[in-house]
mmCIF file of C-alpha atoms and ligand atoms in Angstrom:
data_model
loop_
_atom_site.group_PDB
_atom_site.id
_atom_site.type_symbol
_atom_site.label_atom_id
_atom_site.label_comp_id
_atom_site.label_asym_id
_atom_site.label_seq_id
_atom_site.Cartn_x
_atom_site.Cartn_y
_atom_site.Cartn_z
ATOM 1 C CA UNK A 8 -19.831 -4.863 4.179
ATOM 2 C CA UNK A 9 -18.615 -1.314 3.281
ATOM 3 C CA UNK A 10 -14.957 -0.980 4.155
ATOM 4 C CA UNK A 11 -13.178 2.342 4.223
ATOM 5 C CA UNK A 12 -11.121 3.285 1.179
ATOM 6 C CA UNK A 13 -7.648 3.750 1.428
ATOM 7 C CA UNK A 14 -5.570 6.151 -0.934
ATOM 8 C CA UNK A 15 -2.315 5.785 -0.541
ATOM 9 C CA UNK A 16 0.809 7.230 -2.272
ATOM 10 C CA UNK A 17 4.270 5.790 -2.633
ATOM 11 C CA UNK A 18 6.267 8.534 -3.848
ATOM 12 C CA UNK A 19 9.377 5.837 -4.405
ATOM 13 C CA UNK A 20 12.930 7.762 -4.371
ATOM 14 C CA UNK A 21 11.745 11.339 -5.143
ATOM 15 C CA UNK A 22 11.028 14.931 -2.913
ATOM 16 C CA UNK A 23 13.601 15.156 -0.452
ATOM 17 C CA UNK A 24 12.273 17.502 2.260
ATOM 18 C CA UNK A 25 11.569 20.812 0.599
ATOM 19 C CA UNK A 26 10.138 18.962 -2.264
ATOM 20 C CA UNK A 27 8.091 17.156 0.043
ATOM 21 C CA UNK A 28 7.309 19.751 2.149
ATOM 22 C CA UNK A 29 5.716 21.920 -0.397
ATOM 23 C CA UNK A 30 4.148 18.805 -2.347
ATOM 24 C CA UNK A 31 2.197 17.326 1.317
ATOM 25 C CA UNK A 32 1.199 21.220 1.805
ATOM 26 C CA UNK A 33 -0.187 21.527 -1.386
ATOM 27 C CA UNK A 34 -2.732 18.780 -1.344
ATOM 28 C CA UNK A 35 -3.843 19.827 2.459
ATOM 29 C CA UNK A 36 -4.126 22.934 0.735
ATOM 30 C CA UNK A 37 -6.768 21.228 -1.938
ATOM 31 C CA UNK A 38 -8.603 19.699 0.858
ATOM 32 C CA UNK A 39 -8.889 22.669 3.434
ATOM 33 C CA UNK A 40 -11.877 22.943 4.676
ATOM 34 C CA UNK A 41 -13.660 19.875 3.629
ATOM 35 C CA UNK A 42 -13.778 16.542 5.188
ATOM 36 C CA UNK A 43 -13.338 13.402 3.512
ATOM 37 C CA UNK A 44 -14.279 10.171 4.765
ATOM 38 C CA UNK A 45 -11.678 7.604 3.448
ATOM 39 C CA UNK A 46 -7.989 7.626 4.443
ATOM 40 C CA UNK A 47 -5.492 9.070 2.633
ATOM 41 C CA UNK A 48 -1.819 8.664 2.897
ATOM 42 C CA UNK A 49 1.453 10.125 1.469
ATOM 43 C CA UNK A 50 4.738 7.401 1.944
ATOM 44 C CA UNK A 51 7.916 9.809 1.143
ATOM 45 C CA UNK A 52 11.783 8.163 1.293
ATOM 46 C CA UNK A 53 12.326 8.181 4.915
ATOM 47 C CA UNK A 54 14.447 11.763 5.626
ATOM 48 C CA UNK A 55 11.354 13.394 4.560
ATOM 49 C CA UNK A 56 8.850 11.924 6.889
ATOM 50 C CA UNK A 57 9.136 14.947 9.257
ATOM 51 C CA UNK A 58 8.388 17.249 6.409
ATOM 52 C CA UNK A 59 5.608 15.573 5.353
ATOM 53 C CA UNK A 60 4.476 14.913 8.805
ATOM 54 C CA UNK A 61 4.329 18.737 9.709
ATOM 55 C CA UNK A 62 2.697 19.588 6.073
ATOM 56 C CA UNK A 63 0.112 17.716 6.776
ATOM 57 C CA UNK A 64 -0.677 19.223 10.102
ATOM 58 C CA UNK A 65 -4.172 20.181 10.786
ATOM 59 C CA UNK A 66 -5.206 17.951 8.288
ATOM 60 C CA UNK A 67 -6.577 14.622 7.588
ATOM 61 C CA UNK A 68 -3.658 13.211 5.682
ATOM 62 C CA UNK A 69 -1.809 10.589 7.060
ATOM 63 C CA UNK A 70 2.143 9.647 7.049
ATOM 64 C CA UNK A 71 3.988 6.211 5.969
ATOM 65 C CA UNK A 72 6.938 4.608 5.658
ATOM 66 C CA UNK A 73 7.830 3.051 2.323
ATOM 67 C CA UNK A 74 10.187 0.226 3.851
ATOM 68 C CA UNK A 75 11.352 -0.439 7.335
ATOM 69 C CA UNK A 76 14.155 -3.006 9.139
ATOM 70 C CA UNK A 77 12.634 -6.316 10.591
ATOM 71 C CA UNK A 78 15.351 -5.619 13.079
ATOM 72 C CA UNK A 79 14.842 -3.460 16.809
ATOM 73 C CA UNK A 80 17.709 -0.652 17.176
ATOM 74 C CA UNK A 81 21.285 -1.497 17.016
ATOM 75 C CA UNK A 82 24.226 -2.181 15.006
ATOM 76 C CA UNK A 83 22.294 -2.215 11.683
ATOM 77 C CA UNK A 84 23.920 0.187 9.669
ATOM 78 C CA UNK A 85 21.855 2.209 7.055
ATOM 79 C CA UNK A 86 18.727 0.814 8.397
ATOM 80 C CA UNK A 87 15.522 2.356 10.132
ATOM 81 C CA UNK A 88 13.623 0.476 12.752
ATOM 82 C CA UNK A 89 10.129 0.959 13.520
ATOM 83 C CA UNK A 90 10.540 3.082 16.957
ATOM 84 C CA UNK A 91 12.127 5.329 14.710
ATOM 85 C CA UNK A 92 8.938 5.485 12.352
ATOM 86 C CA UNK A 93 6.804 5.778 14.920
ATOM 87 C CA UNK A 94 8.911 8.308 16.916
ATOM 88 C CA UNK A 95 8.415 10.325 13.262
ATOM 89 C CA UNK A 96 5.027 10.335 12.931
ATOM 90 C CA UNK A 97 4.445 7.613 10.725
ATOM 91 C CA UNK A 98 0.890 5.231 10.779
ATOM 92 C CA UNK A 99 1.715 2.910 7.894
ATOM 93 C CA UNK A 100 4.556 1.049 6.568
ATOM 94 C CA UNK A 101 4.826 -0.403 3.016
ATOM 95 C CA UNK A 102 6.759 -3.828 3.255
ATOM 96 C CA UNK A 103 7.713 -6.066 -0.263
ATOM 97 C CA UNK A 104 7.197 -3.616 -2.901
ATOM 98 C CA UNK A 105 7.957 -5.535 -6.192
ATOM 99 C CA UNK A 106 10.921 -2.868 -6.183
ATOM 100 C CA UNK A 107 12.472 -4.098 -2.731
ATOM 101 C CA UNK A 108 11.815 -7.705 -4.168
ATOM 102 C CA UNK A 109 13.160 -7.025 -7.654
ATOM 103 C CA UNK A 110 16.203 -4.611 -7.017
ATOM 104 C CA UNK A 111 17.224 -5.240 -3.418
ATOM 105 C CA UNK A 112 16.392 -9.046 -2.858
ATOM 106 C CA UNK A 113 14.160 -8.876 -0.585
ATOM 107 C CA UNK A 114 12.216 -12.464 -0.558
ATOM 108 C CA UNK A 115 9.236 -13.653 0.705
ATOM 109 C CA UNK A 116 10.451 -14.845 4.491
ATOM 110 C CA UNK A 117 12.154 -11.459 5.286
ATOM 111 C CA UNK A 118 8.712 -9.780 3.463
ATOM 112 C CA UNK A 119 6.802 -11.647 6.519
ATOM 113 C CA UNK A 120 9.314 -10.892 9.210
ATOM 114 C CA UNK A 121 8.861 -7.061 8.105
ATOM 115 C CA UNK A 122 5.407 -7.258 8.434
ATOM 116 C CA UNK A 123 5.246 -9.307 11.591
ATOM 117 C CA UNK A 124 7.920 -6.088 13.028
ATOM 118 C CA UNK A 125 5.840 -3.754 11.733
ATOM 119 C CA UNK A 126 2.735 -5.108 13.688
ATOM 120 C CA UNK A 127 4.017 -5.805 17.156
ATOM 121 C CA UNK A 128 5.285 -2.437 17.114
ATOM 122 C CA UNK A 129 1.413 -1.020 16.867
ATOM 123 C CA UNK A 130 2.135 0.418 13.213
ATOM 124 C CA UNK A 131 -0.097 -0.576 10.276
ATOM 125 C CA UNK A 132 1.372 -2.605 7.150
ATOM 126 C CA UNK A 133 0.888 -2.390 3.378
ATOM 127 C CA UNK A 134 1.862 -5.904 2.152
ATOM 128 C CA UNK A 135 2.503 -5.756 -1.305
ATOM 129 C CA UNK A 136 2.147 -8.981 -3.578
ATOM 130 C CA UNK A 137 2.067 -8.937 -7.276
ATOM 131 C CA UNK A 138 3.212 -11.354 -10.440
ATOM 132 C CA UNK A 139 5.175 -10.535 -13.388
ATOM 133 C CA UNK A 140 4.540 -10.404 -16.788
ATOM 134 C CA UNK A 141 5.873 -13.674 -17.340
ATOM 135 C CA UNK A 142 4.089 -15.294 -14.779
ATOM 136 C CA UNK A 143 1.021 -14.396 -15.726
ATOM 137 C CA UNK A 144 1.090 -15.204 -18.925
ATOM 138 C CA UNK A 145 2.364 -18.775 -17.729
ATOM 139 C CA UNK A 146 -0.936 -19.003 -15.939
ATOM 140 C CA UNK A 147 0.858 -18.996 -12.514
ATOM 141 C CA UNK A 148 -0.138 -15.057 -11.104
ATOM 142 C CA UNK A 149 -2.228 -16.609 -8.575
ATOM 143 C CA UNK A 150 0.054 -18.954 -7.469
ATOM 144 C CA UNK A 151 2.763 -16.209 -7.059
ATOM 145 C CA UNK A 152 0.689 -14.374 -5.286
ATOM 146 C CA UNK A 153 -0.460 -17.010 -3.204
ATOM 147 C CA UNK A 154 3.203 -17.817 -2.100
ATOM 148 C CA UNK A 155 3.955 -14.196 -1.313
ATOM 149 C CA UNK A 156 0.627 -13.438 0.687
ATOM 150 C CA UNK A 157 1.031 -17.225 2.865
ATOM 151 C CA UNK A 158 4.360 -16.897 3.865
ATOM 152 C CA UNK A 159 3.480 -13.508 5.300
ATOM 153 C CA UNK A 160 0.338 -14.522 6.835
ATOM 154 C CA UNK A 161 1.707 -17.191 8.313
ATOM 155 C CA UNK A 162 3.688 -14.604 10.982
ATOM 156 C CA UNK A 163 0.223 -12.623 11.796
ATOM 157 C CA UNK A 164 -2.602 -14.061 14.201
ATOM 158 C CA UNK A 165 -5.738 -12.938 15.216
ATOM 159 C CA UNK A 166 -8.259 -9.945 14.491
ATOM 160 C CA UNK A 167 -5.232 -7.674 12.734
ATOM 161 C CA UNK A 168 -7.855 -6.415 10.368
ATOM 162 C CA UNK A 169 -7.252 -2.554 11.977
ATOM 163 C CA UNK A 170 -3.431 -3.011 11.207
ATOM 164 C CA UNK A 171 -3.272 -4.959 7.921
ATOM 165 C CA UNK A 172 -3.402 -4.122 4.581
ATOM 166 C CA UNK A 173 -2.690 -5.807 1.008
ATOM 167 C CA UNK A 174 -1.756 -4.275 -2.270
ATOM 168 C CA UNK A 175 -2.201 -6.326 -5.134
ATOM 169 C CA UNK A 176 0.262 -4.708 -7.665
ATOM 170 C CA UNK A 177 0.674 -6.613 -11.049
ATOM 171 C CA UNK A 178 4.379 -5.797 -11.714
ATOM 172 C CA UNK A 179 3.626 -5.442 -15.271
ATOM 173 C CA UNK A 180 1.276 -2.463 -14.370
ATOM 174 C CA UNK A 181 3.972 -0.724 -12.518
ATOM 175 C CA UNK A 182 5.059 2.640 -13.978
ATOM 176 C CA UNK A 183 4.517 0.854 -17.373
ATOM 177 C CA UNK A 184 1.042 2.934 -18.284
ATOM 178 C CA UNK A 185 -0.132 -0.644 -18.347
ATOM 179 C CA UNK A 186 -3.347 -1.375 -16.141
ATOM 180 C CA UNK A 187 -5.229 -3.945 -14.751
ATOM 181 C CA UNK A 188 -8.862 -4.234 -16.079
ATOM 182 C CA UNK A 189 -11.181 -3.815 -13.613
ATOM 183 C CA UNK A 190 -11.872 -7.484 -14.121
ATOM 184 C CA UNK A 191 -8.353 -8.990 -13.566
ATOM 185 C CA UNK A 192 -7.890 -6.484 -10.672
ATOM 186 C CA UNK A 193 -11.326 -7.672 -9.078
ATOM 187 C CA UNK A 194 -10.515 -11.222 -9.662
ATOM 188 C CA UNK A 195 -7.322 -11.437 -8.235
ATOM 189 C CA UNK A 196 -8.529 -8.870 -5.054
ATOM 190 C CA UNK A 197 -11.395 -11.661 -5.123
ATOM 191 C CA UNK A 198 -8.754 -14.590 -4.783
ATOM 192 C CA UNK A 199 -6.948 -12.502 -2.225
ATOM 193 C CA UNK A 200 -9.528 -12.390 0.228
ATOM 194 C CA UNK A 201 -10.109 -15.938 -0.317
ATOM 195 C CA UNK A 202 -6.803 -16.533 1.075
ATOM 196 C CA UNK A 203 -7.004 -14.161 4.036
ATOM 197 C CA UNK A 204 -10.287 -16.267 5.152
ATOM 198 C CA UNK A 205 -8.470 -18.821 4.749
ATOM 199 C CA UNK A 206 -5.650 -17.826 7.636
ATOM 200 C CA UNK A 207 -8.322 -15.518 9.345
ATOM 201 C CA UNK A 208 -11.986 -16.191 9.217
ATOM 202 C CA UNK A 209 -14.517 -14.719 6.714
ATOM 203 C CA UNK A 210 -15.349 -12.395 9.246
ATOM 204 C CA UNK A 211 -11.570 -10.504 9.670
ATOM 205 C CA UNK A 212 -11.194 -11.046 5.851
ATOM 206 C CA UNK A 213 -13.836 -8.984 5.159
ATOM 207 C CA UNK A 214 -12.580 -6.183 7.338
ATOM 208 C CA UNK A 215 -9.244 -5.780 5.175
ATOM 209 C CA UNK A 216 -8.469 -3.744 2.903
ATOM 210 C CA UNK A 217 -7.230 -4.887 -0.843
ATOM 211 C CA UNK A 218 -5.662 -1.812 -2.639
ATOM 212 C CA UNK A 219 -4.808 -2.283 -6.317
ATOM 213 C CA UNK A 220 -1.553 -1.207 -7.722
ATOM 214 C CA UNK A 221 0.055 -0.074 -10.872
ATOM 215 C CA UNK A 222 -0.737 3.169 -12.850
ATOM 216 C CA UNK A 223 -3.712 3.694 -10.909
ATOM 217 C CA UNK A 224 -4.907 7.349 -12.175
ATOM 218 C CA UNK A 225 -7.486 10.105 -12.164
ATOM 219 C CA UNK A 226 -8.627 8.771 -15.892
ATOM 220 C CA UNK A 227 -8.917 4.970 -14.656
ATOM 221 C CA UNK A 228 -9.365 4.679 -10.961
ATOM 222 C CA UNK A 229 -13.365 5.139 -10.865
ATOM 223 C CA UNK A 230 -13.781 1.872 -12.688
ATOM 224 C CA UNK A 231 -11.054 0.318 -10.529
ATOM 225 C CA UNK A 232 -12.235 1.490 -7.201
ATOM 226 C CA UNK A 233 -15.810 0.683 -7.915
ATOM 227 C CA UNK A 234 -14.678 -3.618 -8.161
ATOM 228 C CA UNK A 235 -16.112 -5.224 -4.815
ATOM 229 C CA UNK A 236 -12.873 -6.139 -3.668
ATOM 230 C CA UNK A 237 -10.959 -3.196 -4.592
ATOM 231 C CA UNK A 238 -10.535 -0.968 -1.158
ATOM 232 C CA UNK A 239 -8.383 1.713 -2.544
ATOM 233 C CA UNK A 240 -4.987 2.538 -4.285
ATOM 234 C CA UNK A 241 -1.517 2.421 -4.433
ATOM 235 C CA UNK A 242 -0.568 5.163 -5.931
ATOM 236 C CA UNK A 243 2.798 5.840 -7.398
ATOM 237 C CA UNK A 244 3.659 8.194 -10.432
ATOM 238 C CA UNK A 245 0.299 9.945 -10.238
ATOM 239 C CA UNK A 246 0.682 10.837 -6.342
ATOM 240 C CA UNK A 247 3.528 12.760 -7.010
ATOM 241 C CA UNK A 248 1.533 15.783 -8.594
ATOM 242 C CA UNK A 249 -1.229 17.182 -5.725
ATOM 243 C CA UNK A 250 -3.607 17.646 -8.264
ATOM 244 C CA UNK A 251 -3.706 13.881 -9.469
ATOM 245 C CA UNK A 252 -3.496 12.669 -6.087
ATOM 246 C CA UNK A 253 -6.635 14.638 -4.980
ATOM 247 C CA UNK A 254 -8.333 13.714 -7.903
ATOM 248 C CA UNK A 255 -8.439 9.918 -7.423
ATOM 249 C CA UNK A 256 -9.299 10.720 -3.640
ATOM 250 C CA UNK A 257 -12.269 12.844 -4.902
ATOM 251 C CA UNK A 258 -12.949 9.785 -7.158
ATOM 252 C CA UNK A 259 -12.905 7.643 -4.306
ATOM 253 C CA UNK A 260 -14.910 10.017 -1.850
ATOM 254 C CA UNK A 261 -17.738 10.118 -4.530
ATOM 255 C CA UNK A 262 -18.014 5.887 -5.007
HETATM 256 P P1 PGA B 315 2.722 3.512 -10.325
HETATM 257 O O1 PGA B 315 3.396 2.832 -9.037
HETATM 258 O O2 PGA B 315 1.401 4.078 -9.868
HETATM 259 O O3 PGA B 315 3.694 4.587 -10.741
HETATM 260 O O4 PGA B 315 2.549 2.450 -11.344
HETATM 261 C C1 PGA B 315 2.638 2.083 -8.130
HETATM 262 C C2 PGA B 315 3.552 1.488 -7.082
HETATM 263 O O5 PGA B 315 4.646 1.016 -7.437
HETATM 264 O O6 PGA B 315 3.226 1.487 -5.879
#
């Protein structure tokens, strides 16, 4: 079954709002006046959502959220809910980056309550999963990644294939230059949908998307996005130049 490619970018903790504002205007610029049939995304740090938002107006480009509360509105200090993403603009919301997990200790049960928030609230989630180095070469990636994906599974029911997404980002790949080959990205992507037939039927599993992760670039992502169980990218150094960015869409519009 052909699913719909999803290029996504994470720009992490850079372009505040005029950065971001010129940046999202710049590649609708690239892509005025031609259409492009997968999705493409732009996740900036939350105060510039609205600048993104209105650079992208008129265009195809979509807004996200790179993190969100698993809490409604109140006394949560610092934090943004998901009425407030929605109220923005936003479509998408990243939960468990390896960076949350790594530098903010975010663990696997409040990874699942995020994404459970984010899909009662009608948004669509980007659960990211993902070994390190060490685990890996320990032989355990898949049953890291098996851990992560389960616990959050086990908070979504039914045909969520419209409002769920996984990235599969080997930490080791992340901002490293390091890449998966194409045949450790497919096989993991491979054991991935395994496991969401597993909670959901072959029939939802083979409706969701499985973006890979990690130095994903203009020079590599052809051979990445052309593995069977690779449904787009998760793009984060290379999405912050338009020119990059449109480049791997291009590469993913011509697959
Ligand atoms: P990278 O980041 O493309 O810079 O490796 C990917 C990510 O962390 O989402």
């Amino acid at each position: 079954m052909k699913r719909t490619f999803l290029i996504a970018g994470n720009w992490k903790m850079n372009a505040g709002p005029t950065e971001a504002s010129a940046l999202s205007k710049e590649i609708a610029s690239l892509w005025k006046d031609k259409s492009f049939s997968s999705e493409a995304l732009i996740c900036p740090p939350f105060v510039s959502i609205s600048s993104v938002v209105s650079g992208f107006e008129g265009s195809d480009f979509k807004t996200g959220a790179q993190n969100v509360s698993n809490e409604d509105n109140g006394a949560f200090t610092g934090e943004i809910s998901t009425e407030m993403l929605k109220d923005s603009g936003c479509e998408y919301v990243i939960v468990g980056h390896s960076e949350r997990r790594e530098y903010y200790n975010e663990d696997d049960e409040l990874v699942a309550l995020k994404a459970k928030k984010v899909v009662d609230s009608g948004l669509k989630v980007i659960i990211c999963v993902g070994e390190i180095l060490s685990d890996r070469k320990a032989g355990r990636a898949e049953k890291v990644v098996k851990d992560q994906l389960n616990t959050a599974l086990n908070q979504l029911d039914g045909d969520l294939s419209d409002q769920v997404v996984i990235a599969y980002e080997p930490v080791w790949a992340i901002g490293t230059g390091e890449t998966a080959t194409p045949d450790q990205a497919q096989e993991m992507h491979k054991f991935i949908r395994s496991l969401l037939s597993n909670h959901f039927g072959t029939e939802v599993a083979e409706k969701i998307r499985i973006l890979y992760g990690g130095s994903m670039k203009p020079d590599n992502a052809e051979e990445l996005l052309s593995q069977k169980d690779v449904d787009g990218g998760l793009i984060g150094g290379a999405s912050l130049k338009a020119d990059s960015f449109s480049r791997i869409l291009a590469i993913a519009e011509s697959i």
